[in-house]
mmCIF file of C-alpha atoms in Angstrom:
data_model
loop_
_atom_site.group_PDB
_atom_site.id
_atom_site.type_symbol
_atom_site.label_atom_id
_atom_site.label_comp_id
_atom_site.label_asym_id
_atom_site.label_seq_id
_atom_site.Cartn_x
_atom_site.Cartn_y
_atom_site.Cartn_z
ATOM 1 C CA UNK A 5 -14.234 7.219 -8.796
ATOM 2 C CA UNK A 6 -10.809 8.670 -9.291
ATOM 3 C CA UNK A 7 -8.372 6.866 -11.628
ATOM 4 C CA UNK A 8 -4.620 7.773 -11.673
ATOM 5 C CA UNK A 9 -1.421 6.184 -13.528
ATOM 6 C CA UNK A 10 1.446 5.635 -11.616
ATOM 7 C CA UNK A 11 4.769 5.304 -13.437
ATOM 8 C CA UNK A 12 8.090 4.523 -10.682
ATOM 9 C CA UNK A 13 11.187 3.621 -12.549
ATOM 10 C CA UNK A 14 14.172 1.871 -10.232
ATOM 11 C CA UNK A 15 17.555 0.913 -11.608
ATOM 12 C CA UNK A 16 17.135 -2.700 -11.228
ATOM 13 C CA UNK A 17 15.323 -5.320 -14.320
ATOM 14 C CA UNK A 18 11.877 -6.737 -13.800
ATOM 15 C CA UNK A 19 13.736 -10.455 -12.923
ATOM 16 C CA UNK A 20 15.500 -9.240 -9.831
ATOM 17 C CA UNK A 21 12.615 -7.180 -8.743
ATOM 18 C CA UNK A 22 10.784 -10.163 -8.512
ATOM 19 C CA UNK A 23 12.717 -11.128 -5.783
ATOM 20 C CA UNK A 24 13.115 -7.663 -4.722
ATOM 21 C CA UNK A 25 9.178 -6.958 -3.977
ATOM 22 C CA UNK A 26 8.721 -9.722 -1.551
ATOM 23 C CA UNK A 27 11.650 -8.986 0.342
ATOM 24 C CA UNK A 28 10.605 -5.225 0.820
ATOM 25 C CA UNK A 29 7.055 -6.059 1.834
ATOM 26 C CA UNK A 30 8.037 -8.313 4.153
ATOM 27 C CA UNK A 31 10.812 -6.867 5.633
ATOM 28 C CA UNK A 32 8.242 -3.486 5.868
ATOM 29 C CA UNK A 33 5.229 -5.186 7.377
ATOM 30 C CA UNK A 34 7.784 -6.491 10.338
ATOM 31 C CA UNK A 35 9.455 -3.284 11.033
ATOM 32 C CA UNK A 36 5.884 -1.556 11.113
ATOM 33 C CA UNK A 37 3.845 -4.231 13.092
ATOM 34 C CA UNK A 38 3.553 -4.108 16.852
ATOM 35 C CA UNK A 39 1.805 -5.784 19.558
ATOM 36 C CA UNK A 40 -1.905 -5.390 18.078
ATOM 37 C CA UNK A 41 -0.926 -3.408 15.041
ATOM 38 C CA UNK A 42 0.378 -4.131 11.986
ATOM 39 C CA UNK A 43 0.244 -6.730 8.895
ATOM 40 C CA UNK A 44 -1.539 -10.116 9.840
ATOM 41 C CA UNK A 45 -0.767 -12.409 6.948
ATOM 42 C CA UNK A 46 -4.462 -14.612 6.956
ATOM 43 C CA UNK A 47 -3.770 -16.490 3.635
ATOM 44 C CA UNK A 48 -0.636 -16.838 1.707
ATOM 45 C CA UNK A 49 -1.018 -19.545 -0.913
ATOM 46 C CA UNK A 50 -0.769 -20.485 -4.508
ATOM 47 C CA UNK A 51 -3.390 -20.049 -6.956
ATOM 48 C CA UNK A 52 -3.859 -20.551 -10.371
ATOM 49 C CA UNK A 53 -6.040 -18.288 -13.007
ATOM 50 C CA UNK A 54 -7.189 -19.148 -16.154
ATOM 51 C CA UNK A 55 -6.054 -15.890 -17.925
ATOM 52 C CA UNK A 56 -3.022 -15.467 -16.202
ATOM 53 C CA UNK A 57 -1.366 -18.796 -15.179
ATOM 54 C CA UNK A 58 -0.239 -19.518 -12.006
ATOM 55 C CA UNK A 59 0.362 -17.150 -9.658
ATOM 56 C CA UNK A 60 0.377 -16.514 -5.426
ATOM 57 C CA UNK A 61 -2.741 -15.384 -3.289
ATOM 58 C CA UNK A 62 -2.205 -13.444 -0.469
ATOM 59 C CA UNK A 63 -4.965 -12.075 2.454
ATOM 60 C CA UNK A 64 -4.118 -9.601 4.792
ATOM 61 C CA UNK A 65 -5.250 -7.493 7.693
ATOM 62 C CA UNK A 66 -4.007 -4.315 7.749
ATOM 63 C CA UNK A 67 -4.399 -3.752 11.903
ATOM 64 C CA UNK A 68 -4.287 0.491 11.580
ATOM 65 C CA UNK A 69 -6.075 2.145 15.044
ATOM 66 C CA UNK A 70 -3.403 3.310 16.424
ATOM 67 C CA UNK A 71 -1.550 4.337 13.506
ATOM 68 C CA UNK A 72 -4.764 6.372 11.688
ATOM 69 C CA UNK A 73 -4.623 10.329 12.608
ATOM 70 C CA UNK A 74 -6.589 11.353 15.614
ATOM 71 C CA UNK A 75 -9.649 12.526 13.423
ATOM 72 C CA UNK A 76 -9.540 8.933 11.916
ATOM 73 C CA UNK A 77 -9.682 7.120 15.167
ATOM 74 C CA UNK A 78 -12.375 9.739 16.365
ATOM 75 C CA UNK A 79 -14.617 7.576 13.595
ATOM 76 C CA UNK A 80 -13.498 4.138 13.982
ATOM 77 C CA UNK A 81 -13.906 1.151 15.937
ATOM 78 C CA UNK A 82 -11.343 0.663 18.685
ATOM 79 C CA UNK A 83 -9.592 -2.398 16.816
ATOM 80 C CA UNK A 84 -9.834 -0.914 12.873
ATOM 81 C CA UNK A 85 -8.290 -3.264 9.931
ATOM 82 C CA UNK A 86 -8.466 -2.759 6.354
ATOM 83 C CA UNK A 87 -8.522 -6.544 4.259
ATOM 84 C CA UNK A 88 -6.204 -6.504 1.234
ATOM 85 C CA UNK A 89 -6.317 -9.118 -1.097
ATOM 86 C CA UNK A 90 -3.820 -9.649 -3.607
ATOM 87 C CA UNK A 91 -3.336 -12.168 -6.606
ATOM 88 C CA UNK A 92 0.575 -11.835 -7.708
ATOM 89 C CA UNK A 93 1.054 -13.313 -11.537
ATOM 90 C CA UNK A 94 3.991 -11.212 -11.768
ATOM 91 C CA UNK A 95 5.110 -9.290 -13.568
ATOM 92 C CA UNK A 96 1.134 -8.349 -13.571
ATOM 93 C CA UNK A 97 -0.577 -8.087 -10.080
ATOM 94 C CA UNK A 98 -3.824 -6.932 -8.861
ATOM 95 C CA UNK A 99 -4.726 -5.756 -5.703
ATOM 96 C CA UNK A 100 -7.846 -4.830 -3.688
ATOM 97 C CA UNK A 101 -8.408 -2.811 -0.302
ATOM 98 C CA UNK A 102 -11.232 -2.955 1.254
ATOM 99 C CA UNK A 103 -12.886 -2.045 4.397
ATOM 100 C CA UNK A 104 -16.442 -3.364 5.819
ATOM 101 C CA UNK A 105 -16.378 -0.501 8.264
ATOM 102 C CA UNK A 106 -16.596 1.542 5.333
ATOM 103 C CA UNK A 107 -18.306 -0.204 2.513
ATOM 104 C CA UNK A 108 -18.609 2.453 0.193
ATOM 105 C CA UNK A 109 -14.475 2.792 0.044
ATOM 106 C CA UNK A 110 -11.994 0.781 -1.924
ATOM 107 C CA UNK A 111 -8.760 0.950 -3.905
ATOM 108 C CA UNK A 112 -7.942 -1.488 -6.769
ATOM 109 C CA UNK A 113 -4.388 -1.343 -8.591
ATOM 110 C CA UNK A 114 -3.288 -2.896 -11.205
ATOM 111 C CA UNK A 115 -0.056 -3.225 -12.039
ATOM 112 C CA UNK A 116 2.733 -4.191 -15.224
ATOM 113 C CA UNK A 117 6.323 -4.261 -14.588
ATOM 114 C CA UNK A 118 8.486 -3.934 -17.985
ATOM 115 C CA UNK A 119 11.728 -3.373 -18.771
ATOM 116 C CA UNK A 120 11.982 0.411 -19.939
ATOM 117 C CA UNK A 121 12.233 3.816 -18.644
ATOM 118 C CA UNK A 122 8.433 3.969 -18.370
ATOM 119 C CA UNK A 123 7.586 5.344 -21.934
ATOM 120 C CA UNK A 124 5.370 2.168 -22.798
ATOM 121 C CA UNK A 125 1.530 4.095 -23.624
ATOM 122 C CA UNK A 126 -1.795 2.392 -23.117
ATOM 123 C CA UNK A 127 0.059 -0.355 -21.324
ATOM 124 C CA UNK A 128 -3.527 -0.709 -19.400
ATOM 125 C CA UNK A 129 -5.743 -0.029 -22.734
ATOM 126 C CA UNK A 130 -7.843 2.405 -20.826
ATOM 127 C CA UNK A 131 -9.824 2.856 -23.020
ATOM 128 C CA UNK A 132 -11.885 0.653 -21.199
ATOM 129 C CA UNK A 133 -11.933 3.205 -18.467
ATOM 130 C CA UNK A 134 -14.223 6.255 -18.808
ATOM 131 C CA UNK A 135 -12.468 9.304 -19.662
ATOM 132 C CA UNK A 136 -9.417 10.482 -19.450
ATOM 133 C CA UNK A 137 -7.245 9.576 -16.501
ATOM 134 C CA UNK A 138 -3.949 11.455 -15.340
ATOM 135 C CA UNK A 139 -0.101 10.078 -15.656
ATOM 136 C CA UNK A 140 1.931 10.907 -13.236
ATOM 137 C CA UNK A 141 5.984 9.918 -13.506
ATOM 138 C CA UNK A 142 7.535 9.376 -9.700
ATOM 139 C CA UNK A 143 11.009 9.964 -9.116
ATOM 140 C CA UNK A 144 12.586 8.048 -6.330
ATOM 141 C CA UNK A 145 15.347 9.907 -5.727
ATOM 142 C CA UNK A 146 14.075 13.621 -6.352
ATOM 143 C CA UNK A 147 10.099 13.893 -5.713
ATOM 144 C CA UNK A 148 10.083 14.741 -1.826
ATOM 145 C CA UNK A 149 8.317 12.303 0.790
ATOM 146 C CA UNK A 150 7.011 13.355 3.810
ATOM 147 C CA UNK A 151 10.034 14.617 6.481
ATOM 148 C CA UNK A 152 8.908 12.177 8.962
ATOM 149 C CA UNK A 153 9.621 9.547 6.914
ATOM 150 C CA UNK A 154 12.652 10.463 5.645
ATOM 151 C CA UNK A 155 16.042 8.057 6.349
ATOM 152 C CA UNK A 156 19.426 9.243 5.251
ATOM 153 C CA UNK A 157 20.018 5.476 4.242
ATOM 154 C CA UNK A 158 16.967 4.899 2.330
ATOM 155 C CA UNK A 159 18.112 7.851 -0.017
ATOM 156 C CA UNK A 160 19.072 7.019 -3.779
ATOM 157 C CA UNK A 161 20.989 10.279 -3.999
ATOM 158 C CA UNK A 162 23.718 9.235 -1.428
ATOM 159 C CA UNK A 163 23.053 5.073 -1.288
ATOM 160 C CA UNK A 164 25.599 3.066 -3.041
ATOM 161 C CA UNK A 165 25.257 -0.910 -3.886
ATOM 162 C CA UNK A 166 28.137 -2.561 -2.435
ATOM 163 C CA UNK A 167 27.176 -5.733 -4.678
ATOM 164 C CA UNK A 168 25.706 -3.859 -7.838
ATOM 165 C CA UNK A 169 27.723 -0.973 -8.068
ATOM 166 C CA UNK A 170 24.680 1.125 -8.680
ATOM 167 C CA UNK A 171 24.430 4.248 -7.172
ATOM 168 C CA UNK A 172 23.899 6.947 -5.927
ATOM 169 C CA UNK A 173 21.342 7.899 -8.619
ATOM 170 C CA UNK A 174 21.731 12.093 -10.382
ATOM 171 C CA UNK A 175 19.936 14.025 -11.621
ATOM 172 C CA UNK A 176 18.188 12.938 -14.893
ATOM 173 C CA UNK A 177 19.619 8.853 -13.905
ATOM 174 C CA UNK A 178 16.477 7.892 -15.742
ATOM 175 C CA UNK A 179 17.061 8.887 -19.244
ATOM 176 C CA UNK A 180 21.346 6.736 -18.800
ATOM 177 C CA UNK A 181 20.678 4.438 -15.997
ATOM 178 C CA UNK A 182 20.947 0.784 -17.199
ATOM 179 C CA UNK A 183 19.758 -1.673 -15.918
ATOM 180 C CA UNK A 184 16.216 0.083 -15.726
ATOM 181 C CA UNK A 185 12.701 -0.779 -14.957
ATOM 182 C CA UNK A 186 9.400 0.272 -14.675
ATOM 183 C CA UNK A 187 6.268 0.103 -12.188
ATOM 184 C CA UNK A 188 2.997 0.983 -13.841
ATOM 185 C CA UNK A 189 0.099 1.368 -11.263
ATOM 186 C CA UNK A 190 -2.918 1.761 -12.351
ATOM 187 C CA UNK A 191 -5.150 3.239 -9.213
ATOM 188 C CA UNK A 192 -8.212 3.808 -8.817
ATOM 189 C CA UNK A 193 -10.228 5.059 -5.625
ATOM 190 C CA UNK A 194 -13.629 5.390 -4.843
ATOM 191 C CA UNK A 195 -15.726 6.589 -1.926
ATOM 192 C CA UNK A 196 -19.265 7.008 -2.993
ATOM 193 C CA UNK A 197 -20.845 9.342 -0.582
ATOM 194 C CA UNK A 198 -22.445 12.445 -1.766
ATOM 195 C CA UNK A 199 -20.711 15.926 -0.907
ATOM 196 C CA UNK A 200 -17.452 14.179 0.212
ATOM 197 C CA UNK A 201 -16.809 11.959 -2.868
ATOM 198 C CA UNK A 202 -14.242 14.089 -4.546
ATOM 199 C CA UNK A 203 -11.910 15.298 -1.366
ATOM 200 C CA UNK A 204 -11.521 12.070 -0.186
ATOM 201 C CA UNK A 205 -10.580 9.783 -3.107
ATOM 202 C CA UNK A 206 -7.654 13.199 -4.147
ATOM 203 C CA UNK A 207 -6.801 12.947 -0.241
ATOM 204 C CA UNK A 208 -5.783 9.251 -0.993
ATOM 205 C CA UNK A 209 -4.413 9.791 -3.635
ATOM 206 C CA UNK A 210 -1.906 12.053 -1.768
ATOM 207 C CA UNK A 211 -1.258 8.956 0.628
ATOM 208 C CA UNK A 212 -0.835 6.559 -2.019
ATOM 209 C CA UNK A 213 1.953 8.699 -3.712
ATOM 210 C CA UNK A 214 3.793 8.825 -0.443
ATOM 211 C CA UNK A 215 3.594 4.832 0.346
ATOM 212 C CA UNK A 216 4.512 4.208 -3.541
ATOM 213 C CA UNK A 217 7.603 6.374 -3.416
ATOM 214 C CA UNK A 218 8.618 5.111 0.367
ATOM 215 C CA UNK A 219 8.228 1.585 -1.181
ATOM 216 C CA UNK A 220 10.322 1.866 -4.018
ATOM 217 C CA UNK A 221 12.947 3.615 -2.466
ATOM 218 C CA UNK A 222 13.346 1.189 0.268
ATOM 219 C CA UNK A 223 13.353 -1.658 -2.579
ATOM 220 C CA UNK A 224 16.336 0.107 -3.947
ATOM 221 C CA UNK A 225 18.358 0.908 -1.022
ATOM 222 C CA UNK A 226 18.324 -2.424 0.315
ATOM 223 C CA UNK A 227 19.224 -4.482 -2.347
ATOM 224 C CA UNK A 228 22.059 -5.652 -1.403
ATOM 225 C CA UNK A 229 20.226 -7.518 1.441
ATOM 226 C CA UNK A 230 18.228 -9.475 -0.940
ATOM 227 C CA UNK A 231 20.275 -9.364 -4.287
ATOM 228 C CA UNK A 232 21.534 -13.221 -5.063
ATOM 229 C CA UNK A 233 18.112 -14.286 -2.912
ATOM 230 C CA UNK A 234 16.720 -17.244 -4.771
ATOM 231 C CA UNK A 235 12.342 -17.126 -5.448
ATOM 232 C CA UNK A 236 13.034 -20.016 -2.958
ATOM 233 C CA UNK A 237 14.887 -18.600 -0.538
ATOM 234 C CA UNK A 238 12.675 -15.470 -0.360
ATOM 235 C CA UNK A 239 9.532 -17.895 0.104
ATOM 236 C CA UNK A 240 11.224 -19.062 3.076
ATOM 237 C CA UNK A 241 11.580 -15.645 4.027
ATOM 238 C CA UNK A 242 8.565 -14.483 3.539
ATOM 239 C CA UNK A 243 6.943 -17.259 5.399
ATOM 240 C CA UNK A 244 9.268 -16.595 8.846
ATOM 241 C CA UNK A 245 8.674 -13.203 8.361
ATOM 242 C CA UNK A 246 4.954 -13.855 8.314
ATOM 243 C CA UNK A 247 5.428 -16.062 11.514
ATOM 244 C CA UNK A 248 7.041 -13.550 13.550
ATOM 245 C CA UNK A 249 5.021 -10.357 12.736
ATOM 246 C CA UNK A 250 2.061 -12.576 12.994
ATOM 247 C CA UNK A 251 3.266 -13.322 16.355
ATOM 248 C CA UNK A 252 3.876 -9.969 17.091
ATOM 249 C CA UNK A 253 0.445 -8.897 16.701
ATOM 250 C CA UNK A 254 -1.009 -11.377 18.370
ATOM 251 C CA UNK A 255 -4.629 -12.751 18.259
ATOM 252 C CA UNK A 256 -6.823 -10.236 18.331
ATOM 253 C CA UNK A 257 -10.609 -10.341 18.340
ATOM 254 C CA UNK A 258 -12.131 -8.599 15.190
ATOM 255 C CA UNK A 259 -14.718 -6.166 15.274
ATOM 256 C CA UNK A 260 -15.689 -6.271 11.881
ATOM 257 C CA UNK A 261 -16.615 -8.717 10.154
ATOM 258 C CA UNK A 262 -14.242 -9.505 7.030
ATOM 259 C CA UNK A 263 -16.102 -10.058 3.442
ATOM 260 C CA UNK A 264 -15.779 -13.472 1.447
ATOM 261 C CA UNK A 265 -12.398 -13.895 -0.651
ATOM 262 C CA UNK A 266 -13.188 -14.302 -4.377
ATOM 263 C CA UNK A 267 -11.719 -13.332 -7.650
ATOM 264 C CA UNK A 268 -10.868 -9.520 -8.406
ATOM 265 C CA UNK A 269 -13.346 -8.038 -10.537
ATOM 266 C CA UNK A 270 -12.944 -7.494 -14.010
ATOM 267 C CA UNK A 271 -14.499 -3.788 -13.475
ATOM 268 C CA UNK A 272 -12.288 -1.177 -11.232
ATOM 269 C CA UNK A 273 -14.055 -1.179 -7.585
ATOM 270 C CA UNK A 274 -11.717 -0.885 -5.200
ATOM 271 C CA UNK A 275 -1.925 -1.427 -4.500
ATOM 272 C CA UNK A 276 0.466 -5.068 -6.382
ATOM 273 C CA UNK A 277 0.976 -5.184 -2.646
ATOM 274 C CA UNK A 278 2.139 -1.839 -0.983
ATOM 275 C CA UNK A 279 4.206 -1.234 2.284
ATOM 276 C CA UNK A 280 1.944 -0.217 5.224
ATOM 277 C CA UNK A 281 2.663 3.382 5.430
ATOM 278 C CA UNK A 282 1.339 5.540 8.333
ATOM 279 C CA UNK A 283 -1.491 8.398 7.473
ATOM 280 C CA UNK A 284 -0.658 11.648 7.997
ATOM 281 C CA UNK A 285 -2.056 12.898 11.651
ATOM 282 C CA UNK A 286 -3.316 16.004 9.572
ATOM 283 C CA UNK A 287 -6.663 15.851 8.810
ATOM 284 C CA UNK A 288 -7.790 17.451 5.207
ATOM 285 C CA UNK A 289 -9.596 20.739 5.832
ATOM 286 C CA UNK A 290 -13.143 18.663 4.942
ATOM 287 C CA UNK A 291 -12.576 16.182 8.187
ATOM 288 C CA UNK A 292 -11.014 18.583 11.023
ATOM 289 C CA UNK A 293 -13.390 18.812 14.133
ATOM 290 C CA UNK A 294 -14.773 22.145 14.892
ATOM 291 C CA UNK A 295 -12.178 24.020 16.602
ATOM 292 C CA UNK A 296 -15.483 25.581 18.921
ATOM 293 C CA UNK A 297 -16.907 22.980 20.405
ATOM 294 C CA UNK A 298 -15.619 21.520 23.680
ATOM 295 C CA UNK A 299 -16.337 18.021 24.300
ATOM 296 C CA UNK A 300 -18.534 17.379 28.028
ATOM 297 C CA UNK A 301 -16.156 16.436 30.945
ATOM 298 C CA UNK A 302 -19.319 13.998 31.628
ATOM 299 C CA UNK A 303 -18.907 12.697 28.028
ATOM 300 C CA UNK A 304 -17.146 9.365 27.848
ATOM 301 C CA UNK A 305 -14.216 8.682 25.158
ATOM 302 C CA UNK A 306 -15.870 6.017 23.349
ATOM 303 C CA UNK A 307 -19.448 4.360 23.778
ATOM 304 C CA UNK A 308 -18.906 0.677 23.089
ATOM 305 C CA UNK A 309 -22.132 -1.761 22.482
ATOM 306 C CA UNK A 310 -21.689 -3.566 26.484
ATOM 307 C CA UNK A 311 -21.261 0.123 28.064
ATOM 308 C CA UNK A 312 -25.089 0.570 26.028
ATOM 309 C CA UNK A 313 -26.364 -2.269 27.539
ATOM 310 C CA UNK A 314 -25.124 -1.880 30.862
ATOM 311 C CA UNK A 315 -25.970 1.643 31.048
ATOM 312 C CA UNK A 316 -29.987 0.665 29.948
ATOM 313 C CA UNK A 317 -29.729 -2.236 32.732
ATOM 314 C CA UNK A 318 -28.967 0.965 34.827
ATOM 315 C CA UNK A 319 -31.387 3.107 34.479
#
């Protein structure tokens, strides 16, 4: 298990980001969905909890085979989805990825939002959590992302809020910016196989940097499509959002079987809701196929349970 403590501060308060989160993730999941690929919304409903009060359930199906890298989909069933489950009492949210394909993997993140410049300590007590775990401050305009993801309007350093004013953001904005806010994240990732334990959950980590500073960025740079959005007006579109990316998908017959929805758990075993991000086609050094060792020209690509069957009936 590797636990890491996300800090993201935007230039926006915790009351418009509200509004501002939904927007993003919806508006994300549509542009990155395609026939067969993409977000499926499965459940999108309220729900209360006695702890936290009432709050919004979500279930989703993270549709990823033809977006993993090639050393991914060398692995993985021909239709691949990861389920995320997320219970939204904003400004605290909890998240959960999962994958029955892989039932030794998951990501959990929990996450505050407060109004400050991210210099709030212990804001997740951990010291429930054994050891020590790193802090690591992301800067939305400055820390780099990866070049293929990179969009001259989705940069703070030259984007300008027609309705705010805010904007572009300088060097050192967080220590003068005001209005500011904060995203804690606290992450944790664990894949509990023996000799690969370690690479894997840092490798993720790596990818959940990127998709946290895309995110945020993007939440930034279009505000002024959602700024003056009512909770009740971004319902609405988040539901038609929902419709037409679910549409866009399609129905598509799962291959693996998706696990029961319950209540987070209390303990860390397996982001609030996080844009769908791409993988990187590199594989880490750990996962790259032996450069040696050409594959049969009898061989087929994959070897799916009816090719078995027919090929026993065969012989």
């Amino acid at each position: 298990m590797l636990v890491k403590e996300y800090r993201i501060c935007m230039p926006l308060t915790t009351e418009e980001y509200r509004v501002g989160q939904l927007y993003t993730i919806s508006k994300h999941s549509h542009q990155e969905s395609e026939k067969g690929e993409g977000v499926e919304v499965v459940r999108n409903e309220p729900h209360e909890d006695p702890v936290h009060g009432p709050g919004q359930f979500t279930e989703k199906r993270v549709h990823l085979s033809s977006k993993l890298p090639s050393w991914a989909r060398a692995v993985t069933p021909r239709i691949f989805y990861i389920t995320e489950k997320a219970w939204n009492y904003y400004p605290y949210t909890i998240t959960e990825y999962t994958c029955s394909f892989l039932p030794k993997f998951s990501i959990y993140i929990e996450t505050k939002y407060e109004d400050n410049c991210g210099d709030s300590e212990n804001i997740f007590h951990s010291d429930k959590i054994l050891g020590d775990h790193e802090v690591s401050f992301l800067d939305i305009a400055f820390d780099e992302i990866p070049e293929r993801y990179y969009r001259s309007l989705e940069d703070p350093r030259f984007f300008s809020s027609a309705k705010t004013g805010r904007g572009p953001l300088r060097e050192g904005w967080r220590q003068h910016t005001k209005p500011i806010m904060c995203s804690y994240k606290l992450v944790t990732v664990k894949f509990e196989v023996w000799g690969l334990q370690t690479r894997v959950e840092q490798f993720v980590h790596k990818v959940i940097r990127d998709i946290l500073l895309i995110g945020h960025r993007q939440a930034f740079t279009w505000v002024d499509e959602w700024c003056g959005m009512t909770m009740e007006e971004v319902r609405q579109y988040e539901r038609e959002t929902q419709e037409a990316t679910n549409e866009i998908i399609g129905l598509v017959a799962p291959t693996i079987s998706v696990s029961k929805v319950g209540q987070p758990t209390a303990t860390h075993s397996a982001p609030a809701s996080a844009p769908s991000t791409p993988l990187s086609d590199e594989a880490p050094d750990f996962l790259a196929p032996p450069k040696a060792r050409p594959r049969k020209k009898s061989a087929p690509e994959t070897l799916t349970l009816p090719a078995l069957r027919e090929r026993a009936s065969a012989e």
